[in-house]
Amino acid sequence: MERYEEILQLLSSIVPLLWLCYALIFRVTKPHIACIISLLITIFGSIYVWRTPGSTVVWSIIDGVISSLYPIIWTIFSALFTYRLICEINAIEGIKRSLSVISDNRLTQALIVAFCFGSLLEGIAGFGTSVIIPSAILLSLGFPPYQSAMISLISNTVPVVYAAVGVPVMALARVTGMSLKALSGIIGLQLFPVTLIVPFFIKEILKIPADIILISGTGLVFALTQSLTGWYIGPELPAILAPFVTISFLIVYTRIKEEGQGIKDISREDLKSWLPYGLIVILILLTRLNGNISSLLSSHPFSFSFVIGPLNKTVKIDYIYTPGTLIMISAVTGGLILKARLSDYKRALLGTFLQILPTLSIITSMIIMANLMSYAGMTKLLAIKLVRVFGIFYPFISPLVGAIGTFLGGSDTTSNILFGVLQTEAGKNIGVSPLWLAGANASGATGGKLISLQNLTLAVSGINKKGEEGRLMRLIFPYFLLYLGVMGLIIYTGSRFIH
């Protein structure tokens, strides 16, 4: 009887994930519908197989709704609104022009447009903008279509974990209960080596002679800025500051090497187009680095907390200090300075609201599902089974688990919600730091963006090759294997020393 019950429990833990795999890979239904069905399967299993009390199920749902709306959805909404607003007032064209005049060198253009500007789009907006826009810009600069798409996909890896002002790390902290800043720092450390090699991947795709100083310098500047920002400030700014600093390095290096040839001056109007993003950086830096401001905005009357029912979980709402509010303030203020009209704000708001509805249902469903799997014991059971199969070598495959989550859900955020707790449970079972393996999930999830169906579709759309996702997948897959192999070695080696 016990054996029969254990099999039932294992099946009830796996079936929601298997359904997601099937529904998303074969496109049986829309992603948000697939996630809702997966949640319903989880609720059924937790009640009838795991005998989770009804009150726990109800409060898990309430907790999931609150956790998704604040700070995750609010941050995503503000980030997408900012991007839509600069598109409405045509400031995005000024940003594109300011990037395209820096150099005529193909490698420099690819690094600036895809690696830096793509990372900046990921850090501020995320959700596809960082693939489709750089692909289209590179194509317009004369890059071959598939080169443009591959370069954009490769570039859309390391910054993904800090997308939309740190949403994936916020989600991971929410589901695991770990320190946001500790997770941000450990992830930056894990991603440092792979960040160094991404520019070499771009050079390999272009098949042009290497400028070692340019390639290694770009990787080192980006890696140092992203890692140090993640370690000392938090997850909000790494994917924003790193591109800014790296673009500055590329401009200086290009001016020295090319002695100003082929470089045009950037107009004042084009520079002004960056204003909303500049304000975001300033506000987040002010509130994170100034202890007095930070303490003021994260305490009463700018903050309140409450306990969620029998879960005994305290939720704290910082309605000014949260990145979403700071981004919204920056967007509205920047828009006013750039002479945005009321109609521009209205169109940006409506477009953002319609765009975010599927994301809202996906993230809310996944958080509730992760909560229920954790409270019922499903996540712990899956972790035990995985550890039993891979033993002490589990850390090597832990990034692959994160990548699978991204492949299924299309984002680092979804992967962290799905598998973050599983990774920490696995760490406890084999005596490896749960913080290290939670970070491994987020770091590995960045590699999953290379083969994510959502990303592939966006990339082929950007180069006007709709329906060619399969061909692009075949071209990019070797880089995915190499990326995950390096990531696995980093996590396994680190697991031997970090406890």
XYZ file of C-alpha atoms in Angstrom:
499
model
C 0.000 0.000 0.000
C 2.842 2.400 0.880
C 4.560 1.585 -2.425
C 1.330 2.306 -4.321
C 0.931 5.632 -2.497
C 4.532 6.635 -3.263
C 3.993 5.934 -6.984
C 0.817 8.025 -6.928
C 2.650 10.877 -5.206
C 5.497 10.738 -7.738
C 3.046 10.756 -10.650
C 1.068 13.670 -9.199
C 4.351 15.600 -8.867
C 5.548 14.871 -12.417
C 2.302 15.075 -14.419
C 1.891 18.898 -14.144
C 5.434 19.340 -15.497
C 4.975 16.690 -18.211
C 1.773 18.396 -19.323
C 3.629 21.718 -19.573
C 6.372 20.065 -21.667
C 3.837 18.498 -24.013
C 1.604 21.567 -24.331
C 4.428 24.054 -24.925
C 6.668 21.951 -27.176
C 3.839 20.789 -29.453
C 1.898 24.062 -29.089
C -1.300 22.280 -28.071
C -2.675 25.501 -26.613
C -1.552 29.022 -25.713
C 1.142 29.218 -22.988
C -1.073 30.955 -20.414
C -3.831 28.342 -20.912
C -1.259 25.531 -20.571
C -0.036 27.041 -17.280
C -3.561 27.342 -15.875
C -4.302 23.682 -16.751
C -1.004 22.656 -15.132
C -2.035 24.559 -11.996
C -5.422 22.804 -11.902
C -3.671 19.410 -12.156
C -1.398 20.440 -9.267
C -4.361 21.533 -7.123
C -6.099 18.201 -7.783
C -2.961 16.223 -6.871
C -2.213 18.226 -3.738
C -5.757 17.739 -2.383
C -6.552 14.153 -3.390
C -3.094 12.515 -3.430
C -1.034 14.538 -0.947
C -4.043 15.376 1.271
C -3.089 19.034 1.618
C -5.658 20.877 3.796
C -8.144 22.964 1.826
C -7.242 26.078 3.818
C -3.570 25.701 2.801
C -4.583 25.410 -0.857
C -6.765 28.532 -0.651
C -4.121 30.591 1.138
C -1.441 29.363 -1.305
C -3.571 30.745 -4.126
C -3.958 34.090 -2.311
C -0.216 34.179 -1.616
C 0.521 33.431 -5.287
C -1.715 36.240 -6.513
C -0.139 38.765 -4.112
C 3.417 37.607 -4.891
C 2.864 37.837 -8.639
C 1.258 41.289 -8.548
C 3.895 42.720 -6.191
C 6.673 43.239 -7.016
C 6.923 41.067 -10.154
C 4.004 42.131 -12.377
C 4.215 45.764 -11.242
C 7.908 45.866 -12.207
C 7.263 44.213 -15.577
C 4.335 46.562 -16.260
C 6.427 49.667 -15.518
C 9.359 48.406 -17.612
C 7.160 47.611 -20.615
C 5.327 50.936 -20.244
C 8.653 52.801 -20.369
C 9.641 51.019 -23.557
C 6.231 51.571 -25.197
C 6.288 55.255 -24.258
C 9.688 55.887 -25.876
C 8.371 54.096 -28.977
C 5.230 56.277 -28.994
C 7.264 59.502 -28.881
C 9.791 58.070 -31.388
C 12.695 58.336 -28.919
C 13.615 54.728 -29.790
C 14.776 55.964 -33.228
C 17.124 58.439 -31.560
C 18.574 55.622 -29.443
C 19.100 53.483 -32.567
C 20.804 56.352 -34.434
C 23.132 57.087 -31.515
C 24.249 53.445 -31.541
C 24.743 53.079 -35.289
C 27.197 55.997 -35.719
C 29.861 54.746 -33.298
C 31.770 52.501 -35.740
C 31.731 50.960 -39.226
C 33.514 47.840 -37.941
C 31.229 44.780 -38.127
C 32.359 43.237 -34.826
C 32.053 46.557 -32.970
C 28.562 47.102 -34.411
C 27.479 43.604 -33.332
C 28.836 44.114 -29.815
C 27.187 47.525 -29.447
C 23.793 46.694 -30.976
C 23.241 43.112 -29.795
C 25.470 42.560 -26.760
C 25.149 46.034 -25.194
C 21.904 47.569 -26.474
C 20.195 44.154 -26.426
C 21.286 43.709 -22.806
C 20.002 47.176 -21.946
C 16.609 46.350 -23.488
C 16.601 43.114 -21.485
C 17.473 44.949 -18.280
C 14.781 47.562 -18.722
C 11.982 45.836 -20.630
C 12.801 42.175 -21.323
C 10.096 39.912 -22.735
C 11.334 39.694 -26.336
C 12.389 43.279 -27.047
C 16.065 42.346 -26.623
C 15.950 39.775 -29.452
C 13.635 41.162 -32.105
C 14.924 44.771 -32.059
C 18.706 44.051 -32.262
C 18.035 41.424 -34.978
C 16.184 44.004 -37.068
C 18.836 46.708 -36.490
C 21.709 44.385 -37.481
C 19.775 43.377 -40.601
C 19.308 47.057 -41.511
C 23.079 47.603 -41.085
C 23.753 44.944 -43.733
C 24.356 41.826 -41.608
C 23.166 38.518 -43.176
C 19.762 37.450 -41.746
C 20.791 34.340 -39.817
C 23.951 35.992 -38.499
C 21.772 38.815 -37.148
C 19.436 36.366 -35.420
C 22.218 34.182 -33.979
C 24.174 37.165 -32.637
C 21.026 38.527 -30.970
C 20.234 35.135 -29.411
C 23.795 34.635 -28.117
C 23.771 38.144 -26.652
C 20.422 37.491 -24.962
C 21.877 35.055 -22.411
C 23.917 36.479 -19.532
C 21.784 39.608 -18.902
C 18.521 37.627 -18.874
C 18.756 36.789 -15.175
C 18.584 40.521 -14.363
C 15.799 41.219 -16.898
C 13.134 43.874 -16.329
C 15.110 45.414 -13.450
C 15.789 42.109 -11.676
C 12.405 40.355 -11.912
C 13.833 36.782 -12.293
C 15.918 37.169 -9.120
C 12.946 38.709 -7.288
C 10.839 35.697 -8.288
C 13.562 33.287 -7.136
C 13.848 35.080 -3.787
C 10.054 34.928 -3.386
C 9.692 31.181 -3.923
C 12.838 30.133 -2.011
C 12.607 32.656 0.828
C 16.281 33.553 0.327
C 17.914 36.982 0.508
C 17.433 38.967 -2.698
C 20.880 40.551 -2.467
C 22.633 37.250 -1.637
C 21.049 35.568 -4.674
C 21.938 38.523 -6.892
C 25.583 38.374 -5.811
C 26.009 34.614 -6.174
C 24.422 34.640 -9.653
C 26.770 37.422 -10.773
C 29.707 35.322 -9.568
C 28.484 32.222 -11.433
C 27.918 34.109 -14.692
C 31.292 35.901 -14.673
C 33.228 33.236 -16.691
C 30.519 32.703 -19.340
C 30.126 36.460 -19.791
C 33.790 36.573 -20.812
C 33.241 34.071 -23.637
C 30.005 35.455 -25.148
C 31.880 38.091 -27.266
C 34.055 35.247 -28.609
C 30.872 33.415 -29.665
C 29.797 36.568 -31.537
C 33.173 36.768 -33.280
C 32.877 33.089 -34.237
C 29.423 33.650 -35.786
C 30.751 36.599 -37.824
C 33.736 34.539 -39.013
C 36.060 37.547 -39.114
C 39.628 38.060 -37.820
C 39.762 38.534 -34.072
C 40.612 41.785 -32.348
C 41.619 40.213 -29.037
C 41.708 43.487 -27.103
C 38.243 44.439 -28.363
C 36.680 41.030 -27.645
C 38.324 40.278 -24.303
C 37.992 43.898 -23.144
C 34.270 43.947 -23.916
C 33.698 40.678 -22.060
C 35.792 41.732 -19.067
C 34.204 45.188 -18.690
C 30.685 43.756 -18.983
C 31.408 40.835 -16.620
C 33.042 43.018 -13.961
C 30.288 45.645 -14.047
C 27.457 43.102 -13.985
C 29.004 40.987 -11.216
C 30.027 43.890 -8.969
C 26.658 45.615 -9.398
C 24.825 42.383 -8.612
C 27.014 41.782 -5.553
C 27.029 45.265 -4.009
C 23.774 46.884 -5.203
C 21.323 44.094 -6.034
C 19.500 42.665 -9.060
C 17.895 45.881 -10.308
C 20.851 47.449 -12.156
C 23.382 44.846 -13.436
C 21.774 44.520 -16.885
C 21.435 48.313 -17.133
C 24.794 49.564 -15.847
C 26.885 46.854 -17.569
C 25.751 47.849 -21.112
C 26.250 51.570 -20.379
C 29.793 51.024 -19.080
C 30.644 48.600 -21.909
C 29.358 50.985 -24.602
C 31.569 53.689 -23.051
C 34.563 51.322 -23.281
C 33.740 50.520 -26.926
C 33.417 54.219 -27.848
C 36.764 55.088 -26.229
C 38.525 52.044 -27.718
C 37.068 52.708 -31.190
C 38.055 56.400 -31.138
C 41.612 55.488 -30.130
C 41.997 52.652 -32.645
C 40.185 54.196 -35.610
C 41.411 57.723 -34.782
C 37.887 59.035 -35.237
C 37.516 57.652 -38.792
C 33.960 56.596 -39.615
C 32.716 57.951 -36.289
C 30.075 60.675 -36.430
C 29.076 62.928 -33.567
C 25.890 61.944 -31.751
C 23.306 64.742 -31.841
C 21.947 66.308 -28.656
C 18.404 65.238 -29.590
C 19.480 61.608 -29.960
C 21.247 61.744 -26.597
C 18.059 63.129 -24.995
C 16.241 59.987 -26.150
C 18.098 58.074 -23.416
C 16.633 60.310 -20.668
C 13.954 57.913 -19.261
C 16.542 55.143 -18.920
C 19.074 57.514 -17.381
C 16.505 58.559 -14.769
C 15.851 54.898 -13.911
C 19.560 54.360 -13.220
C 19.796 57.530 -11.095
C 16.700 56.766 -8.972
C 17.647 53.142 -8.340
C 21.230 54.082 -7.455
C 20.017 56.826 -5.091
C 17.599 54.527 -3.273
C 20.003 51.563 -3.077
C 23.277 53.278 -2.202
C 22.020 55.986 0.178
C 21.227 54.315 3.496
C 19.048 57.175 4.782
C 16.832 57.235 1.676
C 16.647 53.443 1.648
C 15.590 53.290 5.321
C 13.023 56.067 4.875
C 11.322 54.546 1.810
C 11.246 51.014 3.229
C 9.579 52.002 6.523
C 6.205 53.445 7.615
C 4.385 55.348 6.067
C 5.965 54.214 2.768
C 5.756 50.542 3.676
C 3.426 48.087 5.406
C 3.438 44.349 6.117
C 0.916 41.630 6.926
C 0.813 37.884 7.609
C -0.866 35.526 5.135
C -3.312 33.293 7.044
C -2.173 29.894 8.341
C 0.925 29.916 6.109
C 2.485 32.238 8.697
C 4.237 34.080 5.870
C 4.939 37.799 6.273
C 4.553 39.945 3.151
C 6.114 43.434 3.088
C 4.918 46.038 0.587
C 7.321 48.931 -0.136
C 5.202 50.908 -2.564
C 7.771 53.653 -3.280
C 11.048 51.750 -2.805
C 10.045 48.929 -5.175
C 11.694 49.101 -8.652
C 8.316 49.181 -10.412
C 7.381 52.526 -8.842
C 10.815 54.044 -9.484
C 10.644 52.971 -13.141
C 7.147 54.442 -13.523
C 8.271 57.757 -11.992
C 11.249 57.821 -14.402
C 9.060 57.011 -17.412
C 6.450 59.677 -16.643
C 9.069 62.336 -15.821
C 11.264 61.483 -18.815
C 8.224 61.521 -21.085
C 7.225 65.002 -19.885
C 10.729 66.356 -20.532
C 10.662 64.774 -24.019
C 7.272 66.474 -24.618
C 5.114 63.354 -24.626
C 1.416 64.114 -25.099
C -1.425 62.729 -23.003
C -2.447 60.569 -25.974
C 1.068 59.024 -26.008
C 0.704 58.037 -22.350
C -2.768 56.598 -22.993
C -1.629 54.468 -25.950
C 1.431 53.246 -24.029
C -0.720 52.329 -21.001
C -3.341 50.504 -23.054
C -0.730 48.633 -25.095
C 1.140 47.599 -21.947
C -2.047 46.424 -20.237
C -3.038 44.246 -23.209
C 0.509 42.887 -23.579
C 0.867 41.937 -19.930
C -2.406 40.005 -19.486
C -1.022 36.621 -20.696
C 2.156 37.216 -18.655
C 0.031 37.914 -15.568
C -1.800 34.587 -15.871
C 1.438 32.666 -16.580
C 3.397 34.084 -13.639
C 0.469 33.906 -11.198
C -0.289 30.290 -12.172
C 3.365 29.289 -11.881
C 3.841 30.918 -8.451
C 0.690 29.268 -7.055
C 1.809 25.952 -8.565
C 5.297 26.310 -7.038
C 3.747 27.171 -3.645
C 1.450 24.136 -3.681
C 4.197 21.762 -4.826
C 6.390 23.035 -2.007
C 3.731 22.927 0.757
C 2.452 19.489 -0.330
C 5.932 17.946 -0.497
C 6.016 17.359 -4.274
C 9.149 19.451 -4.822
C 11.024 17.647 -2.048
C 10.104 14.243 -3.515
C 11.307 15.239 -7.009
C 14.565 16.577 -5.544
C 15.160 13.296 -3.674
C 14.599 11.283 -6.871
C 16.932 13.486 -8.911
C 19.665 13.299 -6.280
C 19.254 9.509 -6.118
C 19.937 9.322 -9.873
C 22.824 11.820 -10.158
C 24.294 11.763 -6.639
C 27.233 14.085 -6.026
C 27.268 15.007 -9.737
C 23.873 16.691 -9.494
C 25.437 20.218 -9.423
C 26.781 19.585 -12.935
C 23.272 19.067 -14.341
C 21.573 21.719 -12.185
C 22.066 24.469 -14.835
C 20.399 22.133 -17.347
C 17.339 21.972 -15.069
C 17.193 25.781 -15.177
C 17.627 25.773 -18.969
C 14.759 23.289 -19.352
C 12.572 25.660 -17.336
C 13.374 28.501 -19.739
C 12.858 26.264 -22.764
C 9.386 25.422 -21.442
C 8.269 28.784 -20.078
C 10.250 31.158 -22.273
C 11.757 33.144 -19.400
C 14.269 32.952 -16.563
C 11.461 34.096 -14.255
C 9.244 31.099 -15.057
C 12.171 28.695 -14.667
C 13.032 30.116 -11.239
C 9.430 29.844 -10.078
C 9.139 26.258 -11.355
C 12.461 24.812 -10.216
C 13.985 27.213 -7.661
C 12.730 25.290 -4.619
C 13.588 21.943 -6.243
C 17.217 23.077 -6.581
C 17.441 24.167 -2.938
C 15.956 20.850 -1.772
C 18.481 18.964 -3.905
C 21.280 21.007 -2.338
C 20.114 20.091 1.169
C 20.058 16.401 0.229
C 23.652 16.280 -1.054
C 25.217 18.777 1.357
C 25.704 21.555 -1.210
C 24.827 25.186 -0.470
C 21.119 25.689 -1.324
C 21.976 29.307 -2.202
C 24.568 28.123 -4.736
C 22.120 25.733 -6.424
C 19.261 28.254 -6.384
C 21.641 30.602 -8.197
C 22.593 27.751 -10.546
C 18.986 27.478 -11.653
C 18.856 31.162 -12.582
C 22.296 31.049 -14.224
C 21.503 27.890 -16.190
C 18.174 29.361 -17.236
C 20.059 32.047 -19.181
C 21.363 29.333 -21.525
C 17.844 28.082 -22.124
C 17.062 31.364 -23.904
C 19.165 30.122 -26.839
C 16.658 27.361 -27.644
C 13.474 28.861 -26.196
C 10.713 28.572 -28.804
C 9.531 32.055 -27.876
C 12.981 33.555 -28.492
C 13.487 31.655 -31.751
C 10.133 32.918 -33.044
C 11.018 36.512 -32.138
C 14.444 36.201 -33.779
C 13.093 34.898 -37.109
C 10.413 37.616 -37.031
C 13.127 40.253 -36.662
C 14.914 39.007 -39.814
C 11.710 38.395 -41.830
C 12.167 34.602 -41.906
C 8.950 33.477 -40.251
C 8.545 29.707 -40.026
C 12.321 29.083 -39.999
C 12.632 28.427 -36.245
C 13.878 24.874 -36.921
C 16.760 26.031 -39.089
C 17.764 28.677 -36.551
C 17.572 26.072 -33.762
C 20.014 23.804 -35.661
C 22.444 26.691 -36.170
C 22.378 27.829 -32.533
C 22.265 24.420 -30.794
C 26.088 23.816 -30.704
C 26.495 27.121 -28.843
C 23.765 26.044 -26.398
C 25.642 22.794 -25.620
C 28.941 24.628 -25.122
C 27.307 27.309 -22.943
C 25.613 24.714 -20.701
C 28.787 22.606 -20.538
C 30.817 25.565 -19.255
C 28.010 26.497 -16.854
C 27.855 22.926 -15.513
C 31.610 22.893 -14.827
C 31.371 26.243 -13.022
C 28.530 25.061 -10.774
C 30.086 21.654 -10.068
C 33.502 23.155 -9.238
C 31.952 25.856 -7.071
C 29.842 23.298 -5.198
C 33.042 21.675 -3.931
C 34.157 24.888 -2.221
C 31.023 26.921 -1.375
C 28.972 25.601 1.564
